mmCIF file with all atom_site columns, C-alpha atoms in Angstrom:
data_model
loop_
_atom_site.group_PDB
_atom_site.id
_atom_site.type_symbol
_atom_site.label_atom_id
_atom_site.label_alt_id
_atom_site.label_comp_id
_atom_site.label_asym_id
_atom_site.label_entity_id
_atom_site.label_seq_id
_atom_site.pdbx_PDB_ins_code
_atom_site.Cartn_x
_atom_site.Cartn_y
_atom_site.Cartn_z
_atom_site.occupancy
_atom_site.B_iso_or_equiv
_atom_site.pdbx_formal_charge
_atom_site.auth_seq_id
_atom_site.auth_comp_id
_atom_site.auth_asym_id
_atom_site.auth_atom_id
_atom_site.pdbx_PDB_model_num
ATOM 1   C CA . UNK A 1 1   ? 125.924 72.469  110.711 1.00 0.00 ? 1   UNK A CA 1
ATOM 2   C CA . UNK A 1 2   ? 126.189 70.874  107.657 1.00 0.00 ? 2   UNK A CA 1
ATOM 3   C CA . UNK A 1 3   ? 122.322 71.212  107.202 1.00 0.00 ? 3   UNK A CA 1
ATOM 4   C CA . UNK A 1 4   ? 122.235 74.410  108.439 1.00 0.00 ? 4   UNK A CA 1
ATOM 5   C CA . UNK A 1 5   ? 124.963 75.713  105.864 1.00 0.00 ? 5   UNK A CA 1
ATOM 6   C CA . UNK A 1 6   ? 123.238 73.951  103.019 1.00 0.00 ? 6   UNK A CA 1
ATOM 7   C CA . UNK A 1 7   ? 120.021 75.885  103.605 1.00 0.00 ? 7   UNK A CA 1
ATOM 8   C CA . UNK A 1 8   ? 121.930 79.137  104.335 1.00 0.00 ? 8   UNK A CA 1
ATOM 9   C CA . UNK A 1 9   ? 123.689 78.616  100.692 1.00 0.00 ? 9   UNK A CA 1
ATOM 10  C CA . UNK A 1 10  ? 120.516 77.596  99.072  1.00 0.00 ? 10  UNK A CA 1
ATOM 11  C CA . UNK A 1 11  ? 121.562 74.257  98.452  1.00 0.00 ? 11  UNK A CA 1
ATOM 12  C CA . UNK A 1 12  ? 118.394 72.754  100.368 1.00 0.00 ? 12  UNK A CA 1
ATOM 13  C CA . UNK A 1 13  ? 115.167 74.249  100.986 1.00 0.00 ? 13  UNK A CA 1
ATOM 14  C CA . UNK A 1 14  ? 113.727 74.597  104.545 1.00 0.00 ? 14  UNK A CA 1
ATOM 15  C CA . UNK A 1 15  ? 111.511 71.414  104.472 1.00 0.00 ? 15  UNK A CA 1
ATOM 16  C CA . UNK A 1 16  ? 114.597 69.212  104.140 1.00 0.00 ? 16  UNK A CA 1
ATOM 17  C CA . UNK A 1 17  ? 116.641 71.124  106.986 1.00 0.00 ? 17  UNK A CA 1
ATOM 18  C CA . UNK A 1 18  ? 114.384 72.066  109.630 1.00 0.00 ? 18  UNK A CA 1
ATOM 19  C CA . UNK A 1 19  ? 111.120 70.480  111.277 1.00 0.00 ? 19  UNK A CA 1
ATOM 20  C CA . UNK A 1 20  ? 108.721 72.773  109.326 1.00 0.00 ? 20  UNK A CA 1
ATOM 21  C CA . UNK A 1 21  ? 105.781 72.020  111.392 1.00 0.00 ? 21  UNK A CA 1
ATOM 22  C CA . UNK A 1 22  ? 107.437 73.259  114.553 1.00 0.00 ? 22  UNK A CA 1
ATOM 23  C CA . UNK A 1 23  ? 109.378 76.246  112.932 1.00 0.00 ? 23  UNK A CA 1
ATOM 24  C CA . UNK A 1 24  ? 105.970 77.358  111.145 1.00 0.00 ? 24  UNK A CA 1
ATOM 25  C CA . UNK A 1 25  ? 104.505 77.399  114.808 1.00 0.00 ? 25  UNK A CA 1
ATOM 26  C CA . UNK A 1 26  ? 107.244 79.135  116.360 1.00 0.00 ? 26  UNK A CA 1
ATOM 27  C CA . UNK A 1 27  ? 106.634 81.775  113.468 1.00 0.00 ? 27  UNK A CA 1
ATOM 28  C CA . UNK A 1 28  ? 103.038 82.212  114.252 1.00 0.00 ? 28  UNK A CA 1
ATOM 29  C CA . UNK A 1 29  ? 103.308 82.194  117.762 1.00 0.00 ? 29  UNK A CA 1
ATOM 30  C CA . UNK A 1 30  ? 105.989 85.329  117.169 1.00 0.00 ? 30  UNK A CA 1
ATOM 31  C CA . UNK A 1 31  ? 103.272 87.146  115.436 1.00 0.00 ? 31  UNK A CA 1
ATOM 32  C CA . UNK A 1 32  ? 100.288 86.650  118.168 1.00 0.00 ? 32  UNK A CA 1
ATOM 33  C CA . UNK A 1 33  ? 103.404 87.888  120.628 1.00 0.00 ? 33  UNK A CA 1
ATOM 34  C CA . UNK A 1 34  ? 104.006 90.876  118.082 1.00 0.00 ? 34  UNK A CA 1
ATOM 35  C CA . UNK A 1 35  ? 107.507 90.898  118.375 1.00 0.00 ? 35  UNK A CA 1
ATOM 36  C CA . UNK A 1 36  ? 110.359 88.437  116.978 1.00 0.00 ? 36  UNK A CA 1
ATOM 37  C CA . UNK A 1 37  ? 112.590 88.888  119.372 1.00 0.00 ? 37  UNK A CA 1
ATOM 38  C CA . UNK A 1 38  ? 113.095 85.253  119.836 1.00 0.00 ? 38  UNK A CA 1
ATOM 39  C CA . UNK A 1 39  ? 113.649 84.633  116.339 1.00 0.00 ? 39  UNK A CA 1
ATOM 40  C CA . UNK A 1 40  ? 117.166 86.678  116.434 1.00 0.00 ? 40  UNK A CA 1
ATOM 41  C CA . UNK A 1 41  ? 120.102 84.607  115.684 1.00 0.00 ? 41  UNK A CA 1
ATOM 42  C CA . UNK A 1 42  ? 121.544 85.356  119.296 1.00 0.00 ? 42  UNK A CA 1
ATOM 43  C CA . UNK A 1 43  ? 117.945 84.433  120.892 1.00 0.00 ? 43  UNK A CA 1
ATOM 44  C CA . UNK A 1 44  ? 117.155 80.968  118.677 1.00 0.00 ? 44  UNK A CA 1
ATOM 45  C CA . UNK A 1 45  ? 117.926 78.023  119.592 1.00 0.00 ? 45  UNK A CA 1
ATOM 46  C CA . UNK A 1 46  ? 117.944 74.217  118.065 1.00 0.00 ? 46  UNK A CA 1
ATOM 47  C CA . UNK A 1 47  ? 118.128 71.059  118.327 1.00 0.00 ? 47  UNK A CA 1
ATOM 48  C CA . UNK A 1 48  ? 118.976 68.216  115.907 1.00 0.00 ? 48  UNK A CA 1
ATOM 49  C CA . UNK A 1 49  ? 116.406 65.290  116.457 1.00 0.00 ? 49  UNK A CA 1
ATOM 50  C CA . UNK A 1 50  ? 118.351 62.137  115.708 1.00 0.00 ? 50  UNK A CA 1
ATOM 51  C CA . UNK A 1 51  ? 115.357 60.328  114.623 1.00 0.00 ? 51  UNK A CA 1
ATOM 52  C CA . UNK A 1 52  ? 114.118 62.593  112.195 1.00 0.00 ? 52  UNK A CA 1
ATOM 53  C CA . UNK A 1 53  ? 117.705 64.274  110.883 1.00 0.00 ? 53  UNK A CA 1
ATOM 54  C CA . UNK A 1 54  ? 115.750 67.446  110.933 1.00 0.00 ? 54  UNK A CA 1
ATOM 55  C CA . UNK A 1 55  ? 117.022 70.785  112.852 1.00 0.00 ? 55  UNK A CA 1
ATOM 56  C CA . UNK A 1 56  ? 113.943 71.453  115.567 1.00 0.00 ? 56  UNK A CA 1
ATOM 57  C CA . UNK A 1 57  ? 113.695 75.397  116.839 1.00 0.00 ? 57  UNK A CA 1
ATOM 58  C CA . UNK A 1 58  ? 113.238 76.109  120.396 1.00 0.00 ? 58  UNK A CA 1
ATOM 59  C CA . UNK A 1 59  ? 111.243 79.192  121.384 1.00 0.00 ? 59  UNK A CA 1
ATOM 60  C CA . UNK A 1 60  ? 113.523 80.972  123.773 1.00 0.00 ? 60  UNK A CA 1
ATOM 61  C CA . UNK A 1 61  ? 114.255 84.744  125.064 1.00 0.00 ? 61  UNK A CA 1
ATOM 62  C CA . UNK A 1 62  ? 110.738 86.168  124.345 1.00 0.00 ? 62  UNK A CA 1
ATOM 63  C CA . UNK A 1 63  ? 110.179 88.637  126.644 1.00 0.00 ? 63  UNK A CA 1
ATOM 64  C CA . UNK A 1 64  ? 107.772 91.530  128.131 1.00 0.00 ? 64  UNK A CA 1
ATOM 65  C CA . UNK A 1 65  ? 106.560 93.891  126.837 1.00 0.00 ? 65  UNK A CA 1
ATOM 66  C CA . UNK A 1 66  ? 104.149 91.859  123.805 1.00 0.00 ? 66  UNK A CA 1
ATOM 67  C CA . UNK A 1 67  ? 104.005 94.600  121.131 1.00 0.00 ? 67  UNK A CA 1
ATOM 68  C CA . UNK A 1 68  ? 101.069 95.326  118.833 1.00 0.00 ? 68  UNK A CA 1
ATOM 69  C CA . UNK A 1 69  ? 101.385 93.484  115.676 1.00 0.00 ? 69  UNK A CA 1
ATOM 70  C CA . UNK A 1 70  ? 101.597 95.774  112.719 1.00 0.00 ? 70  UNK A CA 1
ATOM 71  C CA . UNK A 1 71  ? 102.645 92.946  109.813 1.00 0.00 ? 71  UNK A CA 1
ATOM 72  C CA . UNK A 1 72  ? 102.802 89.654  109.625 1.00 0.00 ? 72  UNK A CA 1
ATOM 73  C CA . UNK A 1 73  ? 106.716 87.817  109.312 1.00 0.00 ? 73  UNK A CA 1
ATOM 74  C CA . UNK A 1 74  ? 105.487 85.991  105.832 1.00 0.00 ? 74  UNK A CA 1
ATOM 75  C CA . UNK A 1 75  ? 104.435 89.261  104.506 1.00 0.00 ? 75  UNK A CA 1
ATOM 76  C CA . UNK A 1 76  ? 108.114 90.572  104.021 1.00 0.00 ? 76  UNK A CA 1
ATOM 77  C CA . UNK A 1 77  ? 109.842 87.342  103.125 1.00 0.00 ? 77  UNK A CA 1
ATOM 78  C CA . UNK A 1 78  ? 112.989 88.658  104.683 1.00 0.00 ? 78  UNK A CA 1
ATOM 79  C CA . UNK A 1 79  ? 113.271 89.040  108.366 1.00 0.00 ? 79  UNK A CA 1
ATOM 80  C CA . UNK A 1 80  ? 115.311 92.172  109.028 1.00 0.00 ? 80  UNK A CA 1
ATOM 81  C CA . UNK A 1 81  ? 117.056 93.472  112.340 1.00 0.00 ? 81  UNK A CA 1
ATOM 82  C CA . UNK A 1 82  ? 116.668 97.181  113.121 1.00 0.00 ? 82  UNK A CA 1
ATOM 83  C CA . UNK A 1 83  ? 120.402 97.498  111.085 1.00 0.00 ? 83  UNK A CA 1
ATOM 84  C CA . UNK A 1 84  ? 118.682 95.617  108.291 1.00 0.00 ? 84  UNK A CA 1
ATOM 85  C CA . UNK A 1 85  ? 121.067 92.383  108.830 1.00 0.00 ? 85  UNK A CA 1
ATOM 86  C CA . UNK A 1 86  ? 118.933 89.511  107.543 1.00 0.00 ? 86  UNK A CA 1
ATOM 87  C CA . UNK A 1 87  ? 118.068 86.982  110.273 1.00 0.00 ? 87  UNK A CA 1
ATOM 88  C CA . UNK A 1 88  ? 116.427 84.382  108.558 1.00 0.00 ? 88  UNK A CA 1
ATOM 89  C CA . UNK A 1 89  ? 116.901 84.542  104.662 1.00 0.00 ? 89  UNK A CA 1
ATOM 90  C CA . UNK A 1 90  ? 114.095 84.951  102.022 1.00 0.00 ? 90  UNK A CA 1
ATOM 91  C CA . UNK A 1 91  ? 114.670 81.179  101.178 1.00 0.00 ? 91  UNK A CA 1
ATOM 92  C CA . UNK A 1 92  ? 112.530 79.993  104.197 1.00 0.00 ? 92  UNK A CA 1
ATOM 93  C CA . UNK A 1 93  ? 109.334 81.619  102.723 1.00 0.00 ? 93  UNK A CA 1
ATOM 94  C CA . UNK A 1 94  ? 110.519 80.767  99.416  1.00 0.00 ? 94  UNK A CA 1
ATOM 95  C CA . UNK A 1 95  ? 109.913 77.193  100.498 1.00 0.00 ? 95  UNK A CA 1
ATOM 96  C CA . UNK A 1 96  ? 106.165 76.255  99.599  1.00 0.00 ? 96  UNK A CA 1
ATOM 97  C CA . UNK A 1 97  ? 106.145 73.625  102.422 1.00 0.00 ? 97  UNK A CA 1
ATOM 98  C CA . UNK A 1 98  ? 106.885 75.805  105.192 1.00 0.00 ? 98  UNK A CA 1
ATOM 99  C CA . UNK A 1 99  ? 105.032 78.621  103.948 1.00 0.00 ? 99  UNK A CA 1
ATOM 100 C CA . UNK A 1 100 ? 101.791 76.975  103.708 1.00 0.00 ? 100 UNK A CA 1
ATOM 101 C CA . UNK A 1 101 ? 102.342 75.160  107.124 1.00 0.00 ? 101 UNK A CA 1
ATOM 102 C CA . UNK A 1 102 ? 103.165 78.984  108.654 1.00 0.00 ? 102 UNK A CA 1
ATOM 103 C CA . UNK A 1 103 ? 99.630  79.977  107.053 1.00 0.00 ? 103 UNK A CA 1
ATOM 104 C CA . UNK A 1 104 ? 97.959  76.907  108.502 1.00 0.00 ? 104 UNK A CA 1
ATOM 105 C CA . UNK A 1 105 ? 99.902  77.853  112.083 1.00 0.00 ? 105 UNK A CA 1
ATOM 106 C CA . UNK A 1 106 ? 98.656  81.358  111.803 1.00 0.00 ? 106 UNK A CA 1
ATOM 107 C CA . UNK A 1 107 ? 94.859  79.949  111.441 1.00 0.00 ? 107 UNK A CA 1
ATOM 108 C CA . UNK A 1 108 ? 95.427  77.986  114.580 1.00 0.00 ? 108 UNK A CA 1
ATOM 109 C CA . UNK A 1 109 ? 97.195  80.276  116.849 1.00 0.00 ? 109 UNK A CA 1
ATOM 110 C CA . UNK A 1 110 ? 94.717  83.356  115.874 1.00 0.00 ? 110 UNK A CA 1
ATOM 111 C CA . UNK A 1 111 ? 91.421  81.634  116.577 1.00 0.00 ? 111 UNK A CA 1
ATOM 112 C CA . UNK A 1 112 ? 90.011  83.146  119.597 1.00 0.00 ? 112 UNK A CA 1
ATOM 113 C CA . UNK A 1 113 ? 89.604  79.433  121.654 1.00 0.00 ? 113 UNK A CA 1
ATOM 114 C CA . UNK A 1 114 ? 93.491  79.189  121.312 1.00 0.00 ? 114 UNK A CA 1
ATOM 115 C CA . UNK A 1 115 ? 94.217  81.962  123.278 1.00 0.00 ? 115 UNK A CA 1
ATOM 116 C CA . UNK A 1 116 ? 91.441  81.277  125.686 1.00 0.00 ? 116 UNK A CA 1
ATOM 117 C CA . UNK A 1 117 ? 92.462  78.076  126.522 1.00 0.00 ? 117 UNK A CA 1
ATOM 118 C CA . UNK A 1 118 ? 95.951  79.310  127.063 1.00 0.00 ? 118 UNK A CA 1
ATOM 119 C CA . UNK A 1 119 ? 94.908  81.659  129.637 1.00 0.00 ? 119 UNK A CA 1
ATOM 120 C CA . UNK A 1 120 ? 92.545  78.832  131.259 1.00 0.00 ? 120 UNK A CA 1
ATOM 121 C CA . UNK A 1 121 ? 95.550  76.597  131.747 1.00 0.00 ? 121 UNK A CA 1
ATOM 122 C CA . UNK A 1 122 ? 98.004  79.342  133.244 1.00 0.00 ? 122 UNK A CA 1
ATOM 123 C CA . UNK A 1 123 ? 95.318  81.044  135.194 1.00 0.00 ? 123 UNK A CA 1
ATOM 124 C CA . UNK A 1 124 ? 96.143  80.303  138.799 1.00 0.00 ? 124 UNK A CA 1
ATOM 125 C CA . UNK A 1 125 ? 99.707  80.590  138.123 1.00 0.00 ? 125 UNK A CA 1
ATOM 126 C CA . UNK A 1 126 ? 99.381  83.696  136.451 1.00 0.00 ? 126 UNK A CA 1
ATOM 127 C CA . UNK A 1 127 ? 97.311  85.241  139.206 1.00 0.00 ? 127 UNK A CA 1
ATOM 128 C CA . UNK A 1 128 ? 100.298 84.182  141.727 1.00 0.00 ? 128 UNK A CA 1
ATOM 129 C CA . UNK A 1 129 ? 102.806 86.006  139.825 1.00 0.00 ? 129 UNK A CA 1
ATOM 130 C CA . UNK A 1 130 ? 100.846 89.057  139.140 1.00 0.00 ? 130 UNK A CA 1
ATOM 131 C CA . UNK A 1 131 ? 100.146 89.319  142.783 1.00 0.00 ? 131 UNK A CA 1
ATOM 132 C CA . UNK A 1 132 ? 103.971 89.026  143.472 1.00 0.00 ? 132 UNK A CA 1
ATOM 133 C CA . UNK A 1 133 ? 104.374 92.022  141.202 1.00 0.00 ? 133 UNK A CA 1
ATOM 134 C CA . UNK A 1 134 ? 101.548 94.209  142.587 1.00 0.00 ? 134 UNK A CA 1
ATOM 135 C CA . UNK A 1 135 ? 103.512 93.963  145.984 1.00 0.00 ? 135 UNK A CA 1
ATOM 136 C CA . UNK A 1 136 ? 106.320 95.505  144.596 1.00 0.00 ? 136 UNK A CA 1
ATOM 137 C CA . UNK A 1 137 ? 104.739 97.738  142.039 1.00 0.00 ? 137 UNK A CA 1
ATOM 138 C CA . UNK A 1 138 ? 101.206 98.359  142.991 1.00 0.00 ? 138 UNK A CA 1
ATOM 139 C CA . UNK A 1 139 ? 100.468 100.525 139.843 1.00 0.00 ? 139 UNK A CA 1
ATOM 140 C CA . UNK A 1 140 ? 101.594 97.782  137.484 1.00 0.00 ? 140 UNK A CA 1
ATOM 141 C CA . UNK A 1 141 ? 99.089  97.503  134.625 1.00 0.00 ? 141 UNK A CA 1
ATOM 142 C CA . UNK A 1 142 ? 98.836  94.035  132.932 1.00 0.00 ? 142 UNK A CA 1
ATOM 143 C CA . UNK A 1 143 ? 97.402  94.387  129.361 1.00 0.00 ? 143 UNK A CA 1
ATOM 144 C CA . UNK A 1 144 ? 98.959  91.166  127.806 1.00 0.00 ? 144 UNK A CA 1
ATOM 145 C CA . UNK A 1 145 ? 96.026  89.584  126.928 1.00 0.00 ? 145 UNK A CA 1
ATOM 146 C CA . UNK A 1 146 ? 94.361  92.396  125.424 1.00 0.00 ? 146 UNK A CA 1
ATOM 147 C CA . UNK A 1 147 ? 97.261  92.990  123.126 1.00 0.00 ? 147 UNK A CA 1
ATOM 148 C CA . UNK A 1 148 ? 97.434  89.315  122.146 1.00 0.00 ? 148 UNK A CA 1
ATOM 149 C CA . UNK A 1 149 ? 93.730  89.097  121.516 1.00 0.00 ? 149 UNK A CA 1
ATOM 150 C CA . UNK A 1 150 ? 94.210  92.312  119.159 1.00 0.00 ? 150 UNK A CA 1
ATOM 151 C CA . UNK A 1 151 ? 96.851  90.593  117.502 1.00 0.00 ? 151 UNK A CA 1
ATOM 152 C CA . UNK A 1 152 ? 95.093  87.362  116.957 1.00 0.00 ? 152 UNK A CA 1
ATOM 153 C CA . UNK A 1 153 ? 92.342  89.774  115.354 1.00 0.00 ? 153 UNK A CA 1
ATOM 154 C CA . UNK A 1 154 ? 94.802  91.529  113.227 1.00 0.00 ? 154 UNK A CA 1
ATOM 155 C CA . UNK A 1 155 ? 96.137  88.114  111.763 1.00 0.00 ? 155 UNK A CA 1
ATOM 156 C CA . UNK A 1 156 ? 92.610  87.150  111.206 1.00 0.00 ? 156 UNK A CA 1
ATOM 157 C CA . UNK A 1 157 ? 91.764  90.101  109.024 1.00 0.00 ? 157 UNK A CA 1
ATOM 158 C CA . UNK A 1 158 ? 95.039  89.749  107.367 1.00 0.00 ? 158 UNK A CA 1
ATOM 159 C CA . UNK A 1 159 ? 94.318  86.078  106.629 1.00 0.00 ? 159 UNK A CA 1
ATOM 160 C CA . UNK A 1 160 ? 90.533  86.974  105.194 1.00 0.00 ? 160 UNK A CA 1
ATOM 161 C CA . UNK A 1 161 ? 91.331  90.350  102.964 1.00 0.00 ? 161 UNK A CA 1
ATOM 162 C CA . UNK A 1 162 ? 88.204  91.397  101.060 1.00 0.00 ? 162 UNK A CA 1
ATOM 163 C CA . UNK A 1 163 ? 90.224  91.248  97.999  1.00 0.00 ? 163 UNK A CA 1
ATOM 164 C CA . UNK A 1 164 ? 92.900  89.182  97.075  1.00 0.00 ? 164 UNK A CA 1
ATOM 165 C CA . UNK A 1 165 ? 93.490  89.743  93.054  1.00 0.00 ? 165 UNK A CA 1
ATOM 166 C CA . UNK A 1 166 ? 92.798  92.023  90.103  1.00 0.00 ? 166 UNK A CA 1
ATOM 167 C CA . UNK A 1 167 ? 91.689  89.603  87.008  1.00 0.00 ? 167 UNK A CA 1
ATOM 168 C CA . UNK A 1 168 ? 91.562  91.244  83.420  1.00 0.00 ? 168 UNK A CA 1
ATOM 169 C CA . UNK A 1 169 ? 90.059  88.880  80.206  1.00 0.00 ? 169 UNK A CA 1
ATOM 170 C CA . UNK A 1 170 ? 93.302  88.735  77.757  1.00 0.00 ? 170 UNK A CA 1
ATOM 171 C CA . UNK A 1 171 ? 91.451  86.914  74.934  1.00 0.00 ? 171 UNK A CA 1
ATOM 172 C CA . UNK A 1 172 ? 89.523  84.005  73.712  1.00 0.00 ? 172 UNK A CA 1
ATOM 173 C CA . UNK A 1 173 ? 90.444  81.428  71.095  1.00 0.00 ? 173 UNK A CA 1
ATOM 174 C CA . UNK A 1 174 ? 88.459  78.264  69.882  1.00 0.00 ? 174 UNK A CA 1
ATOM 175 C CA . UNK A 1 175 ? 87.457  76.736  73.075  1.00 0.00 ? 175 UNK A CA 1
ATOM 176 C CA . UNK A 1 176 ? 89.668  78.454  75.725  1.00 0.00 ? 176 UNK A CA 1
ATOM 177 C CA . UNK A 1 177 ? 89.933  81.898  77.408  1.00 0.00 ? 177 UNK A CA 1
ATOM 178 C CA . UNK A 1 178 ? 93.008  83.739  78.741  1.00 0.00 ? 178 UNK A CA 1
ATOM 179 C CA . UNK A 1 179 ? 92.658  85.583  81.939  1.00 0.00 ? 179 UNK A CA 1
ATOM 180 C CA . UNK A 1 180 ? 95.523  87.756  83.562  1.00 0.00 ? 180 UNK A CA 1
ATOM 181 C CA . UNK A 1 181 ? 95.558  87.710  87.326  1.00 0.00 ? 181 UNK A CA 1
ATOM 182 C CA . UNK A 1 182 ? 97.801  89.611  89.419  1.00 0.00 ? 182 UNK A CA 1
ATOM 183 C CA . UNK A 1 183 ? 98.194  89.353  93.368  1.00 0.00 ? 183 UNK A CA 1
ATOM 184 C CA . UNK A 1 184 ? 97.411  92.637  95.110  1.00 0.00 ? 184 UNK A CA 1
ATOM 185 C CA . UNK A 1 185 ? 97.568  90.748  98.789  1.00 0.00 ? 185 UNK A CA 1
ATOM 186 C CA . UNK A 1 186 ? 100.722 90.890  100.707 1.00 0.00 ? 186 UNK A CA 1
ATOM 187 C CA . UNK A 1 187 ? 101.143 86.957  100.968 1.00 0.00 ? 187 UNK A CA 1
ATOM 188 C CA . UNK A 1 188 ? 101.299 84.372  98.225  1.00 0.00 ? 188 UNK A CA 1
ATOM 189 C CA . UNK A 1 189 ? 97.852  82.966  96.848  1.00 0.00 ? 189 UNK A CA 1
ATOM 190 C CA . UNK A 1 190 ? 97.200  80.266  94.802  1.00 0.00 ? 190 UNK A CA 1
ATOM 191 C CA . UNK A 1 191 ? 94.297  80.202  92.207  1.00 0.00 ? 191 UNK A CA 1
ATOM 192 C CA . UNK A 1 192 ? 92.144  77.014  92.443  1.00 0.00 ? 192 UNK A CA 1
ATOM 193 C CA . UNK A 1 193 ? 89.388  77.984  89.938  1.00 0.00 ? 193 UNK A CA 1
ATOM 194 C CA . UNK A 1 194 ? 87.720  80.235  87.973  1.00 0.00 ? 194 UNK A CA 1
ATOM 195 C CA . UNK A 1 195 ? 83.611  80.558  88.448  1.00 0.00 ? 195 UNK A CA 1
ATOM 196 C CA . UNK A 1 196 ? 81.246  82.148  85.721  1.00 0.00 ? 196 UNK A CA 1
ATOM 197 C CA . UNK A 1 197 ? 77.743  82.605  86.256  1.00 0.00 ? 197 UNK A CA 1
#
């Protein structure tokens, strides 16, 4: 409780409170599912790992239907419910350790092979359960994997935009130049270098 309260008050970053690898993956999977329902306060469950002294999230209460994705959770920085109540505070995404792991997790879960491997691993059980549904509802249409694949494609496009910045020459002094760079992308960027000719 004290760890979570320290995070909530902004006294500790997410990476000192949570197992951010697991939390980042949970957020990325919620993006693929197109519905952050499982991240709401009443739905998400936690476990305090006594070995690491970090809070681990437990994915819980994610239900059908899967939704089409129209933005990434990390784009807004604040995760709001319909009545504008903050579910996850902005300091979660203000922690660069968490944000970097979230982007890495998005890359992993949006890879086509990730969904293919998952579908293969549940194929028989999934088929059995669908057949049970068809017995009571023969008109049932299951397009879950189509939606998931489209969400993966959306994530890949968001992570690889055509343009990230606007950059302008500002000045030159002795042996250095000053360039003004602005992020026009909805996620944070890191400028790692400048190429000339």
